[in-house]
């Protein structure tokens, strides 16, 4: 099942319906914005469902709804409603005009009773926005605290859909009525009939459910014509995922790519403004991806981020890019849509990053940098807010004490296991993928030891297991989105060893250089149609319009250019083609070239930023535009000189031909 199904008594909103239903509505709405992968949303779903059941009779005065912000189709609408974390609960008064009118209902960990009270409190404060279907709940002189009054409003709301009965409240302060009915205890309920007779309701307890039940059973009281409007969208319908054959000893590139797609296009695209610490966190993340030899040769060209103040973030600006635009979970695929997926992918990406950072190059600090990048990323972008808080608490305790590169790998491993232990047996656990202390004995027997009957880990064995597991040779390309290429070659590329990849890559680079030398005027073109050598676009493109904006928006283009200068130089040394616009061209496999967006081709050509080989050899840093201008100026000045020369020459000749100035004697 998805978190909610059409059987639940709430409306499942979508991008098409959210604004239409919530804004300008004669009903008040309580909405949960959730992400189906988020553990705390999974915990919270039964409470929201129970609340929906509890207040189902309050329709159409008060409606309950839910919107899945993890669904990429809903990304924009969730951003419009200012949703940055999950679950977020908002109350919309009737006739709310703007998305910002939603009032946050604090504390999603609240009980059904707390939430019901929060709805009533907000309803009471509706003033002019009183839902027409809602009975008048607020007597003129009510000195009781709102929390107490709220409990008693509920009966009136519970009877909303019933005809031939009206519920009114009388306060103890209304002495005349109290006296007329002979009321002695508060609260108590009286039934007043049309003929003027009245009697106290014979209920066992002066409580909401007793009153409601009794009133509904009265003769003549019937349910009105209002029908529950269960409008489950097809997208949200319960569905089990088709199982994909996944080898659990492998790491799938499809999972890594899907995670990058989700982190960069969805999570980082959510804030209205990227600035300050949040922008810093994104820069770190991008920088780490570029710095670590991420995917070890599996064709990721990282990465341009463009300054933005507007939310349709640059991260979405390039429709076709290196990463696929859809999500395919393979190793991280859950048995149902709300299990596993993105959080699984995020753990996997960070394990891979720490291990690759620990293994590659002389930079001792890099694995520690990866850990702090993960900490920053989770703090600023991970949509599951409570997960992020838990992780931050763990990190604050011990992350600073990590000194060495192997220690960094083991820190992440052991803390991931701590999370596994906390979540084991809970409702976020996919029954088909129980949360274990990892790696389990069948995956790594040598990792486990027993000393006097007590289990211990052999950390050295764990470390080498992790290094092997997250080595480039253990990455599988299955189910990732392929780019068409020659049949046999494509088949062969489904799984390549690191060595194979690197050889292939070098060969392709050689070929590429040769082609560039042969056809300098084709520089900037993205490849031959049908060939596997399309130049890959960067994930995110420069958007010149956005560059004029504010000071605290950092141009990550120049940031990364500076940051990775040394890396770029090294790459250039290895005959990498490195354009000014591509931050770092990492290893690539020809079979993994992504289709390039046409606009990025145009952009590259228009900007004239790609230099032809001979200019690069000269190292002059001129673009083709510069050179064209030089030639044009040179030509113009030559023409000018020629003109002047001809003019003076003609004048001299003319003078010689004329009679002298002095008259003949
Ligand atoms: C930073 C972070 C904090 C989170 N906090 C919470 C939370 O507070 N509450 C909540 O409900 N959910 C939380 N989650 C989600 C939760 O940890 C799982 O990611 C999610 O439930 C999916 O679980 P899974 O079964 O796919 O395995 P995951 O735990 O996601 O693991 C993914 C894969 O990594 C491998 N793996 C497992 N353990 C280890 C390990 N110790 N070392 C290396 N590899 C390992 C396995 O192959 C596994 O399939 C958090 C996720 C992240 C990224």
XYZ file of C-alpha atoms and ligand atoms in Angstrom:
718
model
C 0.000 0.000 0.000
C 0.935 3.591 -0.460
C 0.691 5.602 2.765
C -2.950 6.398 2.038
C -5.421 4.726 -0.197
C -8.759 5.749 -1.663
C -10.379 3.685 1.095
C -9.226 6.168 3.702
C -11.743 8.890 4.568
C -9.569 11.711 3.328
C -8.911 13.397 0.028
C -5.709 12.497 -1.727
C -4.693 15.707 -3.389
C -2.492 15.997 -6.431
C -0.798 18.755 -8.411
C -3.986 19.190 -10.430
C -6.372 19.376 -7.509
C -4.495 20.885 -4.553
C -4.936 24.575 -5.280
C -8.418 24.144 -6.658
C -9.603 22.298 -3.546
C -7.762 24.228 -0.856
C -8.039 27.813 -2.039
C -11.330 29.669 -2.210
C -13.089 26.646 -0.759
C -16.230 27.059 1.413
C -14.770 24.317 3.627
C -11.907 24.528 6.058
C -9.133 22.028 5.284
C -6.568 20.211 7.366
C -3.832 18.871 5.107
C -0.874 16.617 5.685
C 1.979 17.204 3.264
C 4.053 14.042 3.396
C 6.753 12.112 1.567
C 5.926 8.463 1.184
C 9.545 7.394 1.797
C 9.857 9.384 5.022
C 9.976 7.163 8.107
C 8.175 9.638 10.308
C 5.423 10.085 7.758
C 5.004 6.321 7.826
C 4.741 6.424 11.638
C 2.327 9.304 11.473
C 0.031 7.938 8.760
C -2.130 5.821 11.149
C -2.760 8.915 13.305
C -3.811 11.013 10.325
C -5.969 8.183 9.054
C -7.581 7.810 12.492
C -8.203 11.551 12.633
C -9.797 11.397 9.194
C -12.076 8.660 10.484
C -12.797 10.627 13.632
C -13.849 13.815 11.864
C -15.422 12.326 8.773
C -18.831 13.602 9.906
C -17.494 17.153 9.997
C -17.628 17.368 6.252
C -18.170 19.608 4.440
C -17.363 22.147 7.166
C -13.956 20.624 7.747
C -12.191 18.408 5.238
C -9.084 16.299 5.732
C -6.570 15.750 2.970
C -3.083 14.506 2.224
C -0.604 15.327 -0.506
C 2.426 13.200 -1.360
C 5.311 15.574 -1.974
C 7.641 12.686 -2.780
C 5.780 12.283 -6.030
C 7.750 14.438 -8.435
C 4.557 15.504 -10.164
C 3.623 17.258 -6.903
C 6.990 18.864 -6.327
C 6.010 22.295 -7.620
C 2.709 22.464 -5.784
C 4.383 21.440 -2.512
C 6.952 24.166 -3.031
C 4.181 26.656 -3.718
C 2.657 25.740 -0.375
C 6.030 26.374 1.265
C 6.678 22.791 2.274
C 10.296 22.128 3.203
C 10.061 19.092 5.453
C 7.792 16.154 6.188
C 5.325 15.591 7.563
C 3.960 19.153 7.579
C 0.397 19.769 8.728
C -1.487 22.859 7.673
C -4.915 24.244 8.355
C -6.620 26.291 5.660
C -9.535 28.410 6.728
C -12.531 28.513 4.441
C -12.028 30.892 1.527
C -8.261 30.966 1.947
C -6.883 32.966 -0.929
C -3.228 32.068 -1.160
C -1.061 29.051 -0.518
C 0.679 31.057 2.219
C -2.614 31.340 4.131
C -2.134 27.794 5.403
C -1.620 27.805 9.189
C 0.929 25.318 10.428
C -0.461 22.838 12.911
C 2.428 22.232 15.236
C 3.670 18.886 16.391
C 2.919 16.117 13.984
C 3.661 13.654 16.794
C 0.423 14.745 18.436
C -2.441 12.375 19.195
C -5.789 12.332 17.398
C -7.309 14.300 20.295
C -4.585 16.956 20.101
C -5.064 17.323 16.371
C -8.836 17.486 16.666
C -8.463 20.225 19.218
C -6.019 22.079 16.978
C -8.554 21.978 14.151
C -11.301 23.321 16.382
C -9.071 26.041 17.767
C -8.260 27.191 14.254
C -11.879 26.879 13.234
C -12.988 29.022 16.166
C -10.571 31.728 15.166
C -11.917 31.757 11.640
C -13.839 34.995 12.084
C -15.207 36.049 8.689
C -13.945 32.841 7.122
C -16.497 30.723 8.930
C -17.365 27.740 6.732
C -21.038 28.146 5.684
C -21.709 24.482 6.455
C -20.411 24.833 9.986
C -23.015 25.427 12.744
C -22.530 28.521 14.874
C -20.251 27.196 17.561
C -19.152 30.298 19.293
C -21.595 31.848 21.757
C -21.127 35.552 22.330
C -19.918 35.336 25.887
C -17.734 32.305 26.350
C -15.231 32.675 29.116
C -14.046 29.068 29.012
C -10.576 28.384 27.713
C -10.540 27.319 24.096
C -9.307 23.817 24.901
C -12.392 23.116 27.022
C -14.783 24.747 24.630
C -13.349 22.722 21.766
C -14.385 19.433 23.322
C -17.994 20.528 23.325
C -18.045 21.879 19.782
C -17.392 18.428 18.547
C -20.911 17.158 19.141
C -22.296 19.923 16.956
C -19.807 19.048 14.250
C -20.456 15.335 14.630
C -24.142 15.931 13.921
C -23.423 18.119 10.944
C -24.563 15.613 8.365
C -27.796 14.770 10.193
C -31.075 16.452 9.448
C -33.926 17.314 11.796
C -31.663 17.938 14.725
C -29.730 21.069 15.658
C -27.075 21.269 18.344
C -26.619 24.462 20.325
C -24.520 25.333 23.300
C -25.568 27.098 26.430
C -22.964 28.372 28.814
C -23.273 28.398 32.557
C -23.039 32.169 32.359
C -26.358 32.331 30.521
C -28.287 32.276 33.740
C -31.728 32.739 32.271
C -31.528 29.581 30.134
C -29.767 27.620 32.849
C -32.566 28.457 35.192
C -35.297 27.733 32.624
C -33.971 24.192 32.029
C -33.075 23.591 35.635
C -29.461 22.735 34.793
C -27.426 21.830 37.830
C -24.313 20.117 36.437
C -21.910 21.106 33.710
C -21.568 19.703 31.200
C -24.956 18.153 30.612
C -27.148 17.881 27.524
C -30.862 18.462 27.162
C -33.177 17.445 24.388
C -35.604 20.192 23.460
C -38.523 19.115 21.308
C -40.576 21.303 18.958
C -43.573 21.156 21.248
C -41.493 22.884 23.928
C -40.973 19.860 26.167
C -37.418 19.017 27.243
C -35.522 16.329 29.129
C -31.963 15.590 30.069
C -30.220 13.181 27.671
C -30.089 9.760 29.314
C -26.440 8.957 28.538
C -24.026 6.882 30.571
C -21.310 9.462 30.376
C -21.394 13.155 29.586
C -19.027 12.684 26.713
C -18.898 13.356 23.019
C -19.414 9.830 21.730
C -22.388 9.189 24.067
C -24.180 12.381 23.074
C -23.516 11.821 19.410
C -24.675 8.248 19.464
C -27.856 9.089 21.350
C -28.822 11.987 19.066
C -28.285 9.932 15.916
C -30.603 7.245 17.154
C -33.532 9.625 17.713
C -36.501 8.996 15.477
C -36.756 11.444 12.590
C -33.023 12.199 12.662
C -31.645 11.131 9.281
C -28.385 11.454 7.464
C -28.425 14.264 4.932
C -27.560 14.132 1.304
C -23.899 15.015 1.737
C -21.726 12.248 0.428
C -18.185 11.608 1.455
C -15.999 12.737 -1.342
C -13.240 10.203 -1.570
C -11.249 11.331 -4.532
C -8.231 9.120 -4.525
C -6.029 9.762 -7.481
C -4.940 6.840 -9.585
C -1.336 7.653 -8.743
C -1.938 7.108 -5.067
C -3.809 3.920 -5.390
C -2.478 0.930 -3.567
C -0.034 -0.878 -5.649
C 2.640 -3.418 -5.018
C 5.831 -2.766 -6.876
C 6.891 -5.176 -9.544
C 9.847 -6.990 -8.081
C 13.142 -6.463 -9.873
C 15.800 -9.098 -9.698
C 18.480 -7.520 -7.575
C 21.651 -9.102 -6.350
C 22.024 -7.880 -2.776
C 25.795 -8.286 -2.906
C 25.968 -5.581 -5.572
C 25.481 -1.853 -5.669
C 23.310 -0.576 -8.498
C 24.173 2.507 -10.486
C 20.444 3.030 -11.049
C 20.045 3.559 -7.277
C 22.936 6.000 -7.155
C 21.704 7.951 -10.139
C 18.152 8.007 -8.840
C 19.421 9.320 -5.515
C 21.445 12.054 -7.180
C 18.453 12.959 -9.258
C 16.285 13.137 -6.152
C 18.793 15.038 -4.025
C 19.624 17.603 -6.693
C 16.338 18.056 -8.445
C 13.805 17.421 -5.703
C 15.318 17.920 -2.239
C 17.635 20.797 -3.171
C 14.963 22.262 -5.437
C 12.473 22.561 -2.592
C 13.570 25.706 -0.733
C 12.171 28.965 -2.056
C 15.583 30.566 -1.731
C 18.934 28.885 -1.676
C 21.211 31.033 0.417
C 23.344 31.088 3.529
C 24.011 27.808 5.295
C 21.672 25.934 3.025
C 23.488 27.071 -0.079
C 26.746 26.217 1.662
C 25.451 22.698 2.269
C 24.546 22.305 -1.373
C 27.940 23.588 -2.448
C 29.631 21.091 -0.157
C 27.519 18.293 -1.543
C 28.250 19.229 -5.137
C 31.902 19.770 -4.320
C 32.186 16.375 -2.668
C 30.536 14.618 -5.576
C 32.996 16.265 -7.888
C 36.014 15.802 -5.665
C 35.499 12.161 -4.926
C 35.884 10.107 -8.009
C 32.225 9.337 -7.774
C 30.952 6.252 -9.539
C 34.523 5.325 -10.392
C 34.143 5.583 -14.117
C 30.459 5.175 -14.584
C 29.870 8.228 -16.617
C 28.943 11.014 -14.308
C 29.986 14.423 -15.388
C 29.570 16.735 -12.465
C 28.236 19.445 -12.194
C 27.046 22.967 -12.648
C 24.812 24.744 -10.253
C 23.595 28.149 -11.088
C 22.780 30.917 -8.679
C 19.131 31.236 -8.079
C 16.792 33.198 -5.964
C 13.711 31.825 -7.546
C 12.493 28.401 -6.717
C 12.105 26.822 -10.153
C 15.621 26.089 -9.347
C 18.367 25.742 -11.800
C 18.544 22.238 -10.617
C 15.521 21.623 -12.713
C 16.460 23.908 -15.526
C 17.975 21.288 -17.702
C 15.339 18.803 -18.716
C 17.721 16.335 -20.240
C 20.942 15.766 -18.478
C 23.502 13.273 -17.405
C 21.191 11.776 -14.877
C 17.947 10.204 -15.904
C 14.901 12.268 -15.148
C 13.005 9.360 -13.723
C 13.654 7.227 -10.712
C 14.419 3.539 -10.845
C 15.174 1.752 -7.613
C 16.797 -1.626 -8.020
C 18.875 -2.619 -4.970
C 16.814 -0.086 -2.983
C 13.454 -1.174 -4.347
C 10.913 -1.848 -1.630
C 8.124 -4.376 -1.784
C 5.690 -1.426 -1.664
C 6.103 2.130 -2.901
C 6.574 3.695 0.528
C 9.318 1.306 1.579
C 13.023 1.920 0.981
C 13.795 3.945 -2.153
C 15.340 7.364 -1.540
C 16.616 7.010 2.076
C 18.183 3.686 1.128
C 19.784 5.371 -1.885
C 21.101 8.214 0.275
C 22.829 5.845 2.693
C 24.293 3.993 -0.278
C 25.619 7.157 -1.919
C 27.311 8.273 1.303
C 28.831 4.869 2.011
C 30.186 4.881 -1.513
C 31.535 8.410 -1.111
C 33.316 7.713 2.187
C 34.860 4.573 0.809
C 35.975 6.079 -2.456
C 37.353 9.073 -0.585
C 39.223 6.741 1.743
C 40.693 4.757 -1.092
C 41.624 7.370 -3.628
C 44.385 9.936 -3.633
C 46.535 11.553 -1.025
C 43.829 13.774 0.427
C 43.678 12.475 3.997
C 40.947 14.886 4.950
C 38.528 13.913 2.200
C 36.692 11.079 4.003
C 36.102 13.400 6.960
C 34.886 16.020 4.542
C 32.437 13.470 3.130
C 31.035 12.858 6.604
C 30.541 16.537 7.294
C 29.006 16.935 3.839
C 26.507 14.231 4.692
C 25.784 15.912 8.018
C 25.184 19.253 6.301
C 23.119 17.721 3.541
C 20.901 15.797 5.956
C 20.486 18.834 8.202
C 19.511 21.204 5.407
C 17.822 19.072 2.796
C 16.720 15.661 4.040
C 12.942 16.005 3.947
C 12.263 13.606 6.817
C 12.681 16.183 9.557
C 12.766 13.851 12.531
C 15.213 11.531 10.773
C 17.429 14.549 10.216
C 17.186 15.520 13.878
C 18.125 12.008 14.988
C 21.067 11.938 12.634
C 22.239 15.373 13.758
C 22.086 14.221 17.384
C 24.267 11.205 16.535
C 26.680 13.334 14.546
C 26.956 15.966 17.272
C 27.963 13.273 19.738
C 30.862 11.715 17.919
C 31.473 12.816 14.340
C 34.041 15.428 15.356
C 36.154 12.761 17.002
C 36.701 10.888 13.750
C 40.331 11.299 12.767
C 41.376 8.883 10.044
C 39.968 7.909 6.661
C 39.132 4.326 7.666
C 37.606 5.614 10.849
C 35.269 7.749 8.740
C 34.097 4.689 6.823
C 33.512 2.785 10.046
C 31.757 5.722 11.703
C 29.146 5.777 8.965
C 28.803 2.011 9.001
C 28.341 1.781 12.786
C 25.944 4.707 12.953
C 23.900 3.327 10.100
C 23.685 0.140 12.156
C 22.562 2.198 15.142
C 19.697 3.540 13.020
C 18.942 -0.004 11.804
C 18.719 -1.199 15.414
C 16.368 1.639 16.348
C 14.067 0.983 13.405
C 14.110 -2.822 13.430
C 10.636 -4.284 13.800
C 8.973 -0.883 13.326
C 6.401 0.179 10.807
C 8.989 1.582 8.392
C 10.582 -1.809 7.997
C 9.887 -3.498 4.714
C 8.856 -7.029 5.732
C 10.807 -8.370 2.801
C 13.940 -6.458 3.806
C 14.185 -6.672 7.580
C 16.546 -4.216 9.230
C 19.569 -6.155 10.328
C 22.880 -5.402 11.870
C 24.778 -5.197 8.667
C 26.530 -6.963 6.977
C 24.730 -10.129 8.129
C 26.736 -13.303 8.692
C 25.810 -14.839 5.347
C 27.239 -11.817 3.528
C 30.362 -11.497 5.590
C 31.053 -14.413 7.941
C 34.510 -13.079 8.798
C 33.004 -9.784 10.023
C 31.378 -11.543 12.973
C 33.041 -12.906 16.060
C 31.833 -14.403 19.200
C 33.726 -13.929 22.449
C 32.405 -15.795 25.449
C 29.022 -15.969 23.846
C 28.962 -12.244 23.069
C 28.820 -11.021 19.510
C 31.512 -8.605 18.392
C 32.478 -7.119 15.074
C 35.814 -7.677 13.446
C 36.209 -4.109 12.263
C 39.180 -4.825 10.025
C 37.106 -7.455 8.216
C 34.130 -5.075 8.039
C 36.356 -2.412 6.537
C 37.680 -4.640 3.804
C 34.165 -5.961 3.150
C 32.859 -2.409 2.748
C 35.773 -1.453 0.495
C 35.079 -4.408 -1.717
C 31.336 -3.844 -1.754
C 31.585 -0.211 -2.722
C 34.443 -0.631 -5.186
C 33.730 0.416 -8.790
C 33.996 -3.215 -9.847
C 30.984 -4.033 -7.701
C 28.715 -1.465 -9.310
C 26.094 -2.873 -11.631
C 24.535 -0.987 -14.493
C 21.426 -3.169 -14.734
C 18.140 -1.296 -15.028
C 19.797 2.089 -15.304
C 18.607 4.078 -18.285
C 20.844 3.200 -21.213
C 21.648 5.331 -24.225
C 21.336 3.439 -27.509
C 24.573 2.334 -28.978
C 25.793 -0.420 -31.238
C 24.182 -3.690 -30.182
C 27.060 -5.917 -29.218
C 28.953 -3.104 -27.601
C 25.911 -2.146 -25.591
C 25.435 -5.682 -24.373
C 29.044 -5.836 -23.377
C 28.769 -2.611 -21.470
C 26.104 -3.784 -19.061
C 28.793 -4.838 -16.762
C 32.334 -3.621 -16.997
C 35.176 -3.981 -14.639
C 36.961 -0.874 -13.480
C 40.009 -1.732 -15.500
C 37.848 -2.212 -18.554
C 36.165 1.054 -17.958
C 39.326 2.971 -17.556
C 40.887 1.487 -20.667
C 37.762 2.242 -22.599
C 37.632 5.717 -21.290
C 41.222 6.447 -22.206
C 40.691 5.039 -25.658
C 37.663 7.244 -26.124
C 39.519 10.249 -24.919
C 42.271 9.559 -27.434
C 39.705 9.231 -30.210
C 38.041 12.389 -29.091
C 41.289 14.340 -29.171
C 42.046 13.031 -32.645
C 38.652 14.110 -33.862
C 39.106 17.535 -32.365
C 42.417 18.009 -34.153
C 40.962 16.834 -37.449
C 37.874 19.002 -37.283
C 38.550 22.069 -35.236
C 35.487 23.837 -36.613
C 33.259 21.194 -35.080
C 34.389 22.121 -31.673
C 31.410 22.689 -29.453
C 29.280 20.208 -31.301
C 27.985 17.537 -29.088
C 28.634 14.473 -31.148
C 27.551 12.651 -34.176
C 23.960 11.587 -34.403
C 23.632 7.966 -33.533
C 27.058 7.743 -32.059
C 27.751 7.013 -28.465
C 29.962 10.019 -28.259
C 27.448 12.654 -27.576
C 28.978 15.209 -25.300
C 27.297 14.851 -21.994
C 25.546 17.864 -20.633
C 26.114 19.062 -17.146
C 23.309 18.228 -14.770
C 22.568 21.836 -14.220
C 23.099 24.617 -16.651
C 24.058 28.205 -16.321
C 21.104 30.490 -16.538
C 22.381 33.979 -17.372
C 19.133 35.645 -16.328
C 19.593 34.459 -12.812
C 23.132 35.676 -12.481
C 22.155 39.268 -11.975
C 20.498 38.552 -8.652
C 21.567 39.152 -5.110
C 24.812 39.152 -3.309
C 24.430 36.148 -1.036
C 23.625 33.921 -3.954
C 26.896 32.400 -4.869
C 27.822 31.496 -8.368
C 28.668 27.877 -7.879
C 30.029 27.902 -11.361
C 32.955 30.052 -10.346
C 33.054 28.446 -6.936
C 33.558 25.029 -8.329
C 35.903 26.356 -10.964
C 38.209 27.638 -8.267
C 37.626 24.760 -5.961
C 38.544 22.184 -8.490
C 41.236 24.009 -10.347
C 43.816 21.490 -9.304
C 41.531 18.622 -10.234
C 40.848 20.234 -13.576
C 44.538 20.624 -14.241
C 45.105 17.016 -13.404
C 42.255 16.048 -15.646
C 43.665 18.180 -18.443
C 46.962 16.390 -17.917
C 45.184 13.154 -18.617
C 43.939 14.588 -21.911
C 40.510 15.166 -20.523
C 38.367 17.527 -22.416
C 37.504 20.145 -19.870
C 35.430 23.060 -20.901
C 35.102 26.215 -18.890
C 31.529 25.224 -18.237
C 32.041 21.631 -17.189
C 33.292 21.671 -13.685
C 34.935 18.325 -13.733
C 34.731 15.709 -16.362
C 34.955 12.496 -14.482
C 35.579 9.121 -15.986
C 33.027 8.081 -18.420
C 31.981 5.055 -20.278
C 30.838 5.517 -23.806
C 27.765 3.399 -23.237
C 26.652 5.794 -20.568
C 26.533 8.960 -22.503
C 23.353 10.821 -21.801
C 21.357 12.643 -24.400
C 22.113 16.270 -24.436
C 19.512 18.981 -24.213
C 19.394 20.940 -27.438
C 19.484 24.216 -25.568
C 22.695 23.277 -23.868
C 24.283 22.707 -27.267
C 23.097 26.082 -28.459
C 24.248 27.689 -25.291
C 27.685 26.191 -25.641
C 27.973 27.362 -29.203
C 26.569 30.814 -28.612
C 28.741 31.485 -25.639
C 31.761 30.487 -27.662
C 33.304 29.149 -24.522
C 34.713 26.033 -26.027
C 38.115 26.645 -27.428
C 39.409 25.047 -30.541
C 42.417 22.808 -30.033
C 45.031 25.111 -31.501
C 43.912 27.885 -29.215
C 44.081 25.551 -26.324
C 47.559 24.523 -27.354
C 48.575 28.172 -27.358
C 46.912 28.407 -24.014
C 45.796 31.943 -24.745
C 42.404 31.642 -23.268
C 40.675 33.325 -26.238
C 37.297 32.223 -27.332
C 36.256 32.021 -30.956
C 34.332 35.223 -30.518
C 37.484 37.001 -29.378
C 39.382 35.727 -32.382
C 36.638 36.745 -34.802
C 36.624 40.252 -33.352
C 40.402 40.509 -33.702
C 40.250 39.461 -37.325
C 37.429 41.900 -38.038
C 39.356 44.769 -36.404
C 42.514 43.832 -38.242
C 40.628 43.815 -41.528
C 38.964 47.152 -40.836
C 42.225 48.880 -39.880
C 43.925 47.499 -43.034
C 41.092 48.805 -45.150
C 41.363 52.142 -43.450
C 45.098 52.397 -44.097
C 44.598 51.364 -47.719
C 41.922 54.026 -48.129
C 44.155 56.726 -46.675
C 47.054 55.665 -48.830
C 44.937 55.786 -52.019
C 43.460 59.158 -51.082
C 46.834 60.827 -50.576
C 48.284 59.266 -53.656
C 45.462 60.516 -55.855
C 45.755 63.948 -54.338
C 49.503 64.128 -55.001
C 48.944 63.085 -58.597
C 46.231 65.649 -59.071
C 48.503 68.353 -57.766
C 51.333 67.396 -60.072
C 48.999 67.567 -63.092
C 47.743 71.102 -62.164
C 49.505 74.383 -63.244
C 51.836 75.873 -60.654
C 50.710 78.231 -57.997
C 52.756 81.021 -59.328
C 51.588 82.696 -62.447
C 53.975 82.505 -65.385
C 56.112 85.512 -65.742
C 20.635 9.986 7.508
C 19.399 9.125 7.638
C 18.697 9.103 8.833
C 17.519 8.350 8.934
N 16.803 8.361 10.104
C 15.609 7.693 10.181
C 14.793 7.763 11.336
O 15.131 8.422 12.307
N 13.601 7.100 11.331
C 13.163 6.385 10.250
O 12.098 5.816 10.281
N 13.952 6.275 9.145
C 15.145 6.914 9.071
N 15.912 6.833 7.945
C 15.540 5.891 6.884
C 16.054 4.493 7.239
O 17.357 4.515 7.807
C 16.152 3.616 6.010
O 16.976 4.258 5.055
C 14.832 3.327 5.364
O 13.954 2.808 6.325
C 15.018 2.284 4.231
O 15.584 1.113 4.779
P 16.251 -0.041 3.956
O 15.705 -1.317 4.435
O 16.130 0.230 2.530
O 17.808 -0.039 4.353
P 18.735 1.158 4.674
O 18.929 1.253 6.145
O 18.280 2.369 3.997
O 20.109 0.688 4.024
C 20.332 0.776 2.639
C 21.255 -0.314 2.209
O 22.537 -0.092 2.790
C 23.098 -1.319 3.212
N 23.351 -1.204 4.637
C 22.517 -1.440 5.667
N 23.135 -1.176 6.810
C 24.368 -0.763 6.500
C 25.481 -0.351 7.254
N 25.459 -0.332 8.597
N 26.622 -0.009 6.617
C 26.671 -0.040 5.282
N 25.643 -0.420 4.496
C 24.513 -0.774 5.105
C 22.142 -2.408 2.862
O 22.535 -2.925 1.616
C 20.832 -1.683 2.703
O 20.010 -2.301 1.783
C 17.078 7.581 7.822
C 17.808 7.613 6.627
C 18.945 8.388 6.514
C 19.702 8.440 5.214
